[in-house]
Coordinates of C-alpha atoms in Angstrom, one line a residue:
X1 CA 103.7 103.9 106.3
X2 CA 104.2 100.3 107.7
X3 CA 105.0 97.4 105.6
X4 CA 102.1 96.0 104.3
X5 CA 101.3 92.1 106.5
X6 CA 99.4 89.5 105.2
X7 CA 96.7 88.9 108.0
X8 CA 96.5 84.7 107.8
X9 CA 99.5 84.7 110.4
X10 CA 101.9 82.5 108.8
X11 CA 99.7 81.0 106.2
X12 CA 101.8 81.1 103.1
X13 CA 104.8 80.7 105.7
X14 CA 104.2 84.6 106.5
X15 CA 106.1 85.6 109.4
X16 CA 103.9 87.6 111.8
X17 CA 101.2 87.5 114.0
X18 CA 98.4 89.3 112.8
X19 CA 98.2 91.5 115.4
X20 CA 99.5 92.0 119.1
X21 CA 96.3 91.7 119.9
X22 CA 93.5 89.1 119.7
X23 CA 96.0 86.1 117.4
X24 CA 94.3 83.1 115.2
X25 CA 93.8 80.6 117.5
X26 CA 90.9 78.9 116.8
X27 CA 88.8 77.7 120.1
X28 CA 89.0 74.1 119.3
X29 CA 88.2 71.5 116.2
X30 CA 88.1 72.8 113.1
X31 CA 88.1 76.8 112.7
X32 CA 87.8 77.7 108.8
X33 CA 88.2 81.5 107.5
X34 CA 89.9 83.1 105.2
X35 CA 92.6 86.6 105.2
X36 CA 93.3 89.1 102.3
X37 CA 96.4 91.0 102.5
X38 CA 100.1 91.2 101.3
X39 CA 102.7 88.7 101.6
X40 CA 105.1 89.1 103.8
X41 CA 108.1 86.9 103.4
X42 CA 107.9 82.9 102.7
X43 CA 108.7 79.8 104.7
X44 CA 106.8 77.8 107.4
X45 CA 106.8 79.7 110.5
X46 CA 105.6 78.4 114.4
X47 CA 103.9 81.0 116.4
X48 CA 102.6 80.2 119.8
X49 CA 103.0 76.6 118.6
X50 CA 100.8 76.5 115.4
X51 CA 103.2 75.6 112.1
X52 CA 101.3 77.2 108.9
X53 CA 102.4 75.6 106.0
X54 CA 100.8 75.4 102.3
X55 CA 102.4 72.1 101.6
X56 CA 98.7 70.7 100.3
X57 CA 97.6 74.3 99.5
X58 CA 96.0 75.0 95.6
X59 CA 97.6 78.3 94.6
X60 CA 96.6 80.4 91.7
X61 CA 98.4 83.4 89.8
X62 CA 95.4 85.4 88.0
X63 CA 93.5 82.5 87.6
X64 CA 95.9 79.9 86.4
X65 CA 97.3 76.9 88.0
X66 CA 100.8 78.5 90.2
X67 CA 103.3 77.3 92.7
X68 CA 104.3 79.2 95.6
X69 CA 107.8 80.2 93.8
X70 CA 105.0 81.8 91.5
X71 CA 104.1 84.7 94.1
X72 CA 106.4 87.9 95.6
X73 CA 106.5 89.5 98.9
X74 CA 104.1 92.3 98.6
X75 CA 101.5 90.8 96.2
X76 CA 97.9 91.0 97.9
X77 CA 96.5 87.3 98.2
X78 CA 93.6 85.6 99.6
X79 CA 94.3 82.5 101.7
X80 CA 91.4 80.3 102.4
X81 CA 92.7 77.4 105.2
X82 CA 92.4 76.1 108.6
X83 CA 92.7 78.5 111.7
X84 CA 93.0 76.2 114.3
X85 CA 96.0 73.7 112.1
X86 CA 97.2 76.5 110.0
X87 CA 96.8 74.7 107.1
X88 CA 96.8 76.6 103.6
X89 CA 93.9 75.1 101.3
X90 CA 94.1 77.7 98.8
X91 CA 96.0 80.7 98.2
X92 CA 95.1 82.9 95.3
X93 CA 97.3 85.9 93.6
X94 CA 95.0 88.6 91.5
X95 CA 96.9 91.7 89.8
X96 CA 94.6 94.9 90.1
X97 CA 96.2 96.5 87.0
X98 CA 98.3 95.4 84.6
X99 CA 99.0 97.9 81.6
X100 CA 100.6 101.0 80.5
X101 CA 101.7 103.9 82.3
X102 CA 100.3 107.3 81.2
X103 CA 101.8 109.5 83.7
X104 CA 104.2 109.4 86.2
X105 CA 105.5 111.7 89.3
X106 CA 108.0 111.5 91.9
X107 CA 106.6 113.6 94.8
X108 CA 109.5 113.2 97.1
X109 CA 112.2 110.7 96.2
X110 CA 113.8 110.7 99.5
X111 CA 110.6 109.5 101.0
X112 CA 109.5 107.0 98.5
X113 CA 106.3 108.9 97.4
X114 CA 105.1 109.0 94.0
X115 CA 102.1 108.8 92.0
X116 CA 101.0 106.7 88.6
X117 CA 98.2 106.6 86.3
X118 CA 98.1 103.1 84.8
X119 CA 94.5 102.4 82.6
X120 CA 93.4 105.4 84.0
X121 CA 93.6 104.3 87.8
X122 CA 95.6 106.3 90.2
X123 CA 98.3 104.4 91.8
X124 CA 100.1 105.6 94.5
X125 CA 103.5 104.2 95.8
X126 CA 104.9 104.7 99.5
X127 CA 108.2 103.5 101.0
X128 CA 106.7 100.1 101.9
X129 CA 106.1 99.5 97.6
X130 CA 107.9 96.2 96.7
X131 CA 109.3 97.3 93.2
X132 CA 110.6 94.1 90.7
X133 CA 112.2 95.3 87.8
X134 CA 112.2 99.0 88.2
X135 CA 112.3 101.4 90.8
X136 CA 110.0 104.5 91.7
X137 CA 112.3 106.7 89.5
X138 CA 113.0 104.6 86.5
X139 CA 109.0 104.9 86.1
X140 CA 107.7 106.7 83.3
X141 CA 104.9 107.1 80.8
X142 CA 104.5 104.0 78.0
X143 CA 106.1 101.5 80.7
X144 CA 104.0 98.6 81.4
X145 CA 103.4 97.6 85.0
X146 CA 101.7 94.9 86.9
X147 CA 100.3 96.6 90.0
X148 CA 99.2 95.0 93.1
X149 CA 97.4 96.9 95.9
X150 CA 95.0 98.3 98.2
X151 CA 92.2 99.7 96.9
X152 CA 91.8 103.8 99.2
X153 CA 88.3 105.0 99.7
X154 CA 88.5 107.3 96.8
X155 CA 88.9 104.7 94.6
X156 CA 93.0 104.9 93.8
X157 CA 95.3 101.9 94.6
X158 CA 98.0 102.3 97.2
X159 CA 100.2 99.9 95.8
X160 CA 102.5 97.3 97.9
X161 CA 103.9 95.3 94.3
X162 CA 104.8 96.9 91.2
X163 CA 106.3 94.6 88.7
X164 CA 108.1 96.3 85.2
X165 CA 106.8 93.8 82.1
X166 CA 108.5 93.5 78.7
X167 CA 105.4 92.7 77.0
X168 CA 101.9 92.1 77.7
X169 CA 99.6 90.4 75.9
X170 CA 96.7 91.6 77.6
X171 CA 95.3 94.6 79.7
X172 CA 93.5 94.3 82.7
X173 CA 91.8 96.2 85.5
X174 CA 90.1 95.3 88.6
X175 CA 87.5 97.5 90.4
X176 CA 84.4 98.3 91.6
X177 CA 81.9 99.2 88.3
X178 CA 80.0 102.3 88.3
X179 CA 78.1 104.5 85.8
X180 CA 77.0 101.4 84.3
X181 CA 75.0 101.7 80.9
X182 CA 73.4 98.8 79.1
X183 CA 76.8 99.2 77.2
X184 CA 79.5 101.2 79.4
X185 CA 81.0 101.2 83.1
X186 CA 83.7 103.2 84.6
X187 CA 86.7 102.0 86.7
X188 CA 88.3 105.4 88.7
X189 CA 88.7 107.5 85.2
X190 CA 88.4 104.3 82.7
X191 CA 85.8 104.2 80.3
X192 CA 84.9 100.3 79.5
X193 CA 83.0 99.4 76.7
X194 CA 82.1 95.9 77.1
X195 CA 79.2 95.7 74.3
X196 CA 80.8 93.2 72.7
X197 CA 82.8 91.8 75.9
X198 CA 82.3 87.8 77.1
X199 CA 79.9 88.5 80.4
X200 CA 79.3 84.7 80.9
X201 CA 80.8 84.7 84.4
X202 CA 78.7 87.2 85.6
X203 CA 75.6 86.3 87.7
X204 CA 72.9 87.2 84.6
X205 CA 75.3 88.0 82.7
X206 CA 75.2 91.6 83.0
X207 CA 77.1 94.2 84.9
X208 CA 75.8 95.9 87.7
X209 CA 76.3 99.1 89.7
X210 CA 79.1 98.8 92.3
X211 CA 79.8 94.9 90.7
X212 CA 83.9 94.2 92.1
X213 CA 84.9 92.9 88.2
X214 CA 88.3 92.0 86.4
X215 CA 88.1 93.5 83.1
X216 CA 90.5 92.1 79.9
X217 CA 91.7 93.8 76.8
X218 CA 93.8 93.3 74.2
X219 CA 96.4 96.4 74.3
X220 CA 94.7 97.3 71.1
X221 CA 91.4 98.2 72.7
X222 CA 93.0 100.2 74.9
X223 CA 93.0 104.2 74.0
X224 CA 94.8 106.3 75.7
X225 CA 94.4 108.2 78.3
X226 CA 91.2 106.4 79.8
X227 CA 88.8 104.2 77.4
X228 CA 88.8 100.4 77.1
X229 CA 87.1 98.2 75.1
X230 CA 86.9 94.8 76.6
X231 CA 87.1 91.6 75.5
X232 CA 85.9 89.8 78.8
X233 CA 84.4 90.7 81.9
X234 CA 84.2 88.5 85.2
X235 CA 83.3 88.6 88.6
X236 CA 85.9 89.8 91.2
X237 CA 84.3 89.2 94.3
X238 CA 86.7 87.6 97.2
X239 CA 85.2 84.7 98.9
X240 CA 82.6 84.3 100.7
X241 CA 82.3 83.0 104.4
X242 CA 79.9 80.7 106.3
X243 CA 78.7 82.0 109.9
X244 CA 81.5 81.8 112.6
X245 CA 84.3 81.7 110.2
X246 CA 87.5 83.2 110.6
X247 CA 87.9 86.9 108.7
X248 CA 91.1 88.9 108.7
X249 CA 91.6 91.8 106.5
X250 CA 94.3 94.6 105.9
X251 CA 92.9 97.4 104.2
X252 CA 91.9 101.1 104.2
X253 CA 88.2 101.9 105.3
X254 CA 85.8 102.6 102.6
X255 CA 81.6 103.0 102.5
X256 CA 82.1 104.5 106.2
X257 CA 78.4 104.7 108.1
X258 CA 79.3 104.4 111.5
X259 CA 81.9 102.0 113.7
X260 CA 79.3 99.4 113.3
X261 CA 79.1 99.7 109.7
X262 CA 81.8 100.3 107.4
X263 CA 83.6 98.0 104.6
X264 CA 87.1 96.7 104.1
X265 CA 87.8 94.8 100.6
X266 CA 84.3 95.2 100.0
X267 CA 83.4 93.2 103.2
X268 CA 81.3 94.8 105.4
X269 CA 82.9 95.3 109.3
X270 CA 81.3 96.1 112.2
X271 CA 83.5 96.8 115.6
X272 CA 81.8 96.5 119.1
X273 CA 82.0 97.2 122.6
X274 CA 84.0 94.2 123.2
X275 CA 86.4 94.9 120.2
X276 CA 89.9 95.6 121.7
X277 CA 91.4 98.5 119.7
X278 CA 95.1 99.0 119.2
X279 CA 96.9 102.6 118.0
X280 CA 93.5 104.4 118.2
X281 CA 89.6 103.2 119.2
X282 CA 86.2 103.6 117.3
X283 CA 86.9 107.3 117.1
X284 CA 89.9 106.9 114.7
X285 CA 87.4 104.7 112.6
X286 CA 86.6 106.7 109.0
X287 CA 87.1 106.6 105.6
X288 CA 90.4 106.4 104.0
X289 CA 92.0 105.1 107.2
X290 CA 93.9 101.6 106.9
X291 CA 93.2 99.0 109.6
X292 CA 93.8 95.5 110.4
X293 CA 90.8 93.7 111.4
X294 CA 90.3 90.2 112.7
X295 CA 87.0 88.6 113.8
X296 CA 84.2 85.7 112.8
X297 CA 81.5 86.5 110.2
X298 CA 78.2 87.0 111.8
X299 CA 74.3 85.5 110.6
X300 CA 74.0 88.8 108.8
X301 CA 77.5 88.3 106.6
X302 CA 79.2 91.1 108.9
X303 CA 82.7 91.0 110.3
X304 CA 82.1 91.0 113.5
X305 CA 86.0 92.5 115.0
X306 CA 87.5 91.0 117.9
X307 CA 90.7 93.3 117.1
X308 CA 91.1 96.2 115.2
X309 CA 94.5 97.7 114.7
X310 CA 94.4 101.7 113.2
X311 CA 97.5 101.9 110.9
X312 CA 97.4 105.0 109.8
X313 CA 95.1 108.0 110.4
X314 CA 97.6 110.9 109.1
X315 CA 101.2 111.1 110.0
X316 CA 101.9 114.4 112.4
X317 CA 104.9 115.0 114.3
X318 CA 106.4 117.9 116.0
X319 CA 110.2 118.9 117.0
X320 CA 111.3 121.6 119.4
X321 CA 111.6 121.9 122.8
X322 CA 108.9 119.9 125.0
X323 CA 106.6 122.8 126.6
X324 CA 105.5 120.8 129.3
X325 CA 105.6 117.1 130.8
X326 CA 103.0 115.6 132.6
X327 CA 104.5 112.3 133.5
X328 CA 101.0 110.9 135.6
X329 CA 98.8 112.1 132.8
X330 CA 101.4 110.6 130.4
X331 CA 101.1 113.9 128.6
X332 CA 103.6 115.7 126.5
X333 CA 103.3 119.3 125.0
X334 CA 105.5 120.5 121.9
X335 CA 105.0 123.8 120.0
X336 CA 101.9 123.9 121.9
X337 CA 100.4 120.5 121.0
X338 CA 99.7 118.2 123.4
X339 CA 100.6 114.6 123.2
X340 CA 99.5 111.5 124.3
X341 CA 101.7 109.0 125.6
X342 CA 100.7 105.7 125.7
X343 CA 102.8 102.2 126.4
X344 CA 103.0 101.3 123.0
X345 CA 105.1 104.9 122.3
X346 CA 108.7 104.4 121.7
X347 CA 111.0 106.3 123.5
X348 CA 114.8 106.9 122.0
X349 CA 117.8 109.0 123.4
X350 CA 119.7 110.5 120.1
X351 CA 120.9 113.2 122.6
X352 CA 124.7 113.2 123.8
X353 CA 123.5 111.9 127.2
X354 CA 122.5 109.1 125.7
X355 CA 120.0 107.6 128.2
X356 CA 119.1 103.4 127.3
X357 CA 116.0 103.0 128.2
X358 CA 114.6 106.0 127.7
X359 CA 112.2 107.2 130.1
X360 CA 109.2 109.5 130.1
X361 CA 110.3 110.8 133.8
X362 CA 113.6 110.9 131.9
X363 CA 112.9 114.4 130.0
X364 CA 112.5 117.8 131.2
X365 CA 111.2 120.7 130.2
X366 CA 113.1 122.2 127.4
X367 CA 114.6 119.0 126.3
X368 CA 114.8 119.2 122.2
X369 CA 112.1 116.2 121.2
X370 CA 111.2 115.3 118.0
X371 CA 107.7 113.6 118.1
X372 CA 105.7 111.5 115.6
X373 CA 102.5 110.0 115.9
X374 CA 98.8 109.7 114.7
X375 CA 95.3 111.1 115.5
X376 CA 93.2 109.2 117.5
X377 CA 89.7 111.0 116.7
X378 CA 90.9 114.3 117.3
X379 CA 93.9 113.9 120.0
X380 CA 97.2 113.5 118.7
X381 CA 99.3 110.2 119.8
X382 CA 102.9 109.9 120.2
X383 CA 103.9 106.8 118.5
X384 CA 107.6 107.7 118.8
X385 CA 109.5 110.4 120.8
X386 CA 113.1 110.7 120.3
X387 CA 115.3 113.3 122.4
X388 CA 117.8 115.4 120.4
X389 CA 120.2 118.0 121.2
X390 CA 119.6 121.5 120.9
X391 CA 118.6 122.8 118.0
X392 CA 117.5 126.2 116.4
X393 CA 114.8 124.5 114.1
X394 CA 111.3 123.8 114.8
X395 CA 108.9 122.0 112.6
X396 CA 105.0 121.3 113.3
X397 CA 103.1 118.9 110.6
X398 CA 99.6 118.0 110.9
X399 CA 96.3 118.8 109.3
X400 CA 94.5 122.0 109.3
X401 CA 92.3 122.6 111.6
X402 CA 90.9 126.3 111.2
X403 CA 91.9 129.2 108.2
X404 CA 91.6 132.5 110.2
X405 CA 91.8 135.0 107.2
X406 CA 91.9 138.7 108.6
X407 CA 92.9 137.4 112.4
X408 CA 96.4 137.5 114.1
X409 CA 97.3 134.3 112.0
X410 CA 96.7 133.0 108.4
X411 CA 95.3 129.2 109.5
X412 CA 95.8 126.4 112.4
X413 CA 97.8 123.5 112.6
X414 CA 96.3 121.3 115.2
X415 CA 95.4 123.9 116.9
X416 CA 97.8 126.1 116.2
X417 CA 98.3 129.5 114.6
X418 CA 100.5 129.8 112.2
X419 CA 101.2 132.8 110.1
X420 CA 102.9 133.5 106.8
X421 CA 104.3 136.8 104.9
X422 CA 106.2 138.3 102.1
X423 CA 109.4 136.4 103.3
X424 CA 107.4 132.9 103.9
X425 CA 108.9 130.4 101.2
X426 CA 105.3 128.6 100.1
X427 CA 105.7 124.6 98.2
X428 CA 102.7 122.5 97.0
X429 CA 102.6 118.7 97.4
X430 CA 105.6 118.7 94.9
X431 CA 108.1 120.6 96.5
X432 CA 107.2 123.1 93.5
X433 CA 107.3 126.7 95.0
X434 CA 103.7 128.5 94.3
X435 CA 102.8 131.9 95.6
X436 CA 100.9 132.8 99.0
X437 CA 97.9 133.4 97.7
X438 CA 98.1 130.5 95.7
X439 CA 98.6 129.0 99.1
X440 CA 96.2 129.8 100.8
X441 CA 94.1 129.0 98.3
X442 CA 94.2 125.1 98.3
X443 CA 93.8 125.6 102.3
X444 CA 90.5 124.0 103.8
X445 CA 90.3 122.4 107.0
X446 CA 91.7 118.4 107.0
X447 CA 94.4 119.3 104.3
X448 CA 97.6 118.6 105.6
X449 CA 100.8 121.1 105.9
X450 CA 104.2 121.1 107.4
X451 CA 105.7 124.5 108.8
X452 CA 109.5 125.0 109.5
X453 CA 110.8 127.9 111.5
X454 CA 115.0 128.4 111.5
X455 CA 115.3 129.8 113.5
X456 CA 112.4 129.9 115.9
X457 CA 111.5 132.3 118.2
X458 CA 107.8 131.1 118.9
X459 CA 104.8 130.6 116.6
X460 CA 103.5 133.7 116.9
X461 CA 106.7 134.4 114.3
X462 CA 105.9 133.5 110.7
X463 CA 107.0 130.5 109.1
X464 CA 110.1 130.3 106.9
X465 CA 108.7 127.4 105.0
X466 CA 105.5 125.8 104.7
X467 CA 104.1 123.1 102.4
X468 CA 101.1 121.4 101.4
X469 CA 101.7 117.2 102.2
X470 CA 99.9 113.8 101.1
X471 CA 98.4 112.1 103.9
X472 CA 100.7 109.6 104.4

């Protein structure tokens, strides 16, 4: 996955323009909105002329007074400023979890992946994780962690910060409350009790369904794996934004209802006709997927987009020899998928000829390519082609799109048979080998697999390997 950015643009001296597409430019006087996202790097930066600096700027580490030495690259902030200056007024640092680890696993090392369970709330770690202290290895159960992160739409944290404490004197957890009892609320699989909890922050005083709180605990109320008692509970709401401010968020999709109607961080988005898309359009809009959004808050409190960038909708990629080019239709087919080629695909010779810049008119049919991309809606996207030399190994990843018990082959990979037998080598999301039929088990349509063939002689062959994947 990409690094995480933080969407203000240089606010907080983060280097990078929110997007391509649709910047922070404010159309004159003063232009006020705020960004959520995770920090980038530090140090004024000047893009298209505007310097963003935090010089006068209130910053806050979980509540407390902070300087900007304070904060880390990869910590999720909200920035409150100036759009048309680029002038910081406040920056603010919350931790979504800070506490001990009950479980750890490494699903694949090499690739960065690996999953926690910290106060009984998933947290999942990618290549793009900024670890202080420890690494993804090093992590095990009883360490304590400060995590900071992206809430997904099924509640678990994809987390861009990960700090290793010594000590804490305090648990904490923040999240969306549900179940709630006149006494009790759950977190993902954390059981609060908050009978005797300090609720003067909240607006009654009480907690409500679907509430965004920040829950503290002294590490003795804490029982493991998943129950809480807690010693105070506040509000956790962002902020909130008059009509015609600035809003950028960097976040995955969650409460989806239509393009029109969908959250991010809790705030409630809405993309038009007039919204310019970039890696995808409305179609690649659902839950779970992580966008970049940028627009003015309407009279009814919605985001109304100007931009929206798709960041991920499901990694697929394909390597073998290209089946067919289609250079006017910017179409290329692999293994039998067709891709599309758009001009924001990258294009890279790794072959022996060694062609700089690489060209789509530049490959031929039967030219080894190793393609990687996303789904727009349904249609996959090349986001990257790279031309390789020959190889005898072909490998198709993507998510299932039909099981075909009884028929010629066992499921579909975008489209695509594929089979399996006795001599098939099956793995689960672990690289733990399981048996066919356990395999074909967990299959249902949307779950993601990868199948290798070495050599290959066509996919009407069975696979040598194939594994169940994360969605990454």
């Amino acid at each position: 996955m990409k690094n995480q950015r933080l969407l203000i643009c240089g606010l907080l001296g983060l280097a990078a323009a929110c997007s391509d597409s649709g910047g922070i430019s404010g159309t004159g006087g003063r232009s006020p909105g705020f960004a959520v996202g995770a920090i980038e790097g530090f140090g004024s930066v000047i893009l298209n002329g505007v310097r963003f600096d935090t010089g006068t700027a209130t910053i806050t580490v979980d509540g407390d007074a902070a300087t900007q030495s304070d904060l880390r690259i990869g910590q999720v902030v909200e920035v409150q400023g100036d759009f048309s200056t680029g002038v910081a007024t406040t920056v603010a640092y919350r931790s979504e979890i800070k506490g001990p680890v009950t479980s750890a696993t490494v699903t694949n090392a090499v690739l960065g992946l690996g999953t926690f369970v910290v106060l009984g709330q998933t947290v999942e770690v990618d290549s793009s994780t900024v670890f202080d202290g420890t690494t993804l290895e090093l992590v095990t159960a009883g360490d304590l962690l400060e995590v900071s992160g992206v809430r997904n739409s099924d509640g678990s944290v994809v987390a861009t910060y990960v700090e290793s404490e010594s000590m804490l004197s305090e648990y904490k957890v923040v999240g969306r409350a549900s179940s709630v009892t006149a006494t009790t609320f759950t977190i993902g699989a954390l059981s609060v009790d908050y009978s005797s909890a300090d609720t003067s922050d909240l607006v009654g005083g009480v907690v409500s369904e679907g509430d965004r709180v920040e829950v503290e605990a002294a590490p003795s109320g804490f029982t493991a794996p998943s129950s809480l008692v807690a010693d105070e509970v506040e509000t956790a709401e962002g902020p909130e934004g008059t009509e015609g401010a600035r809003l950028e968020l960097e976040g995955f999709i969650t409460d989806f209802v239509s393009p029109a109607d969908f959250r991010v961080f809790g705030y409630r988005v809405r993309t038009t006709g007039s919204t310019v898309f970039e890696n995808g359009s409305a179609l690649s809009l659902a839950n779970g997927v992580k966008v970049e959004v940028e627009g003015r808050i309407a009279s009814d409190g919605f985001l109304v987009a100007e931009s929206c960038e798709i960041e991920s909708t499901g990694a697929v990629r394909a390597e073998w020899e290209a089946d067919a080019i289609d250079v006017a239709g910017s179409r290329l087919t692999v293994l039998g998928v067709q891709w599309e080629v758009r001009f924001t695909t990258e294009l890279e010779d790794d072959s022996s000829a060694g062609v700089d810049p690489l060209e789509l008119t530049d490959l031929s049919v039967g030219d080894t390519v190793a393609v990687r991309g996303f789904l727009d809606g349904g249609t996959p996207v090349a986001g990257r082609i790279e031309r390789e030399d020959a190889d005898t190994e072909a490998e198709l990843r993507g998510p299932v799109t039909a099981i075909t018990p009884g028929g010629p082959t066992d499921f579909e990979i975008l489209g695509i048979g594929i089979l399996s037998d006795g001599s098939t080598l099956h793995f689960d999301e672990n690289d733990i080998a399981i048996t066919r039929a356990d395999f074909l088990s967990r299959l249902a349509t949307g779950v993601f697999v990868e199948a290798e063939w070495d050599p290959f002689v066509g996919t009407a062959g069975a696979a040598d390997e194939l594994s169940l994947e994360l969605d990454d």
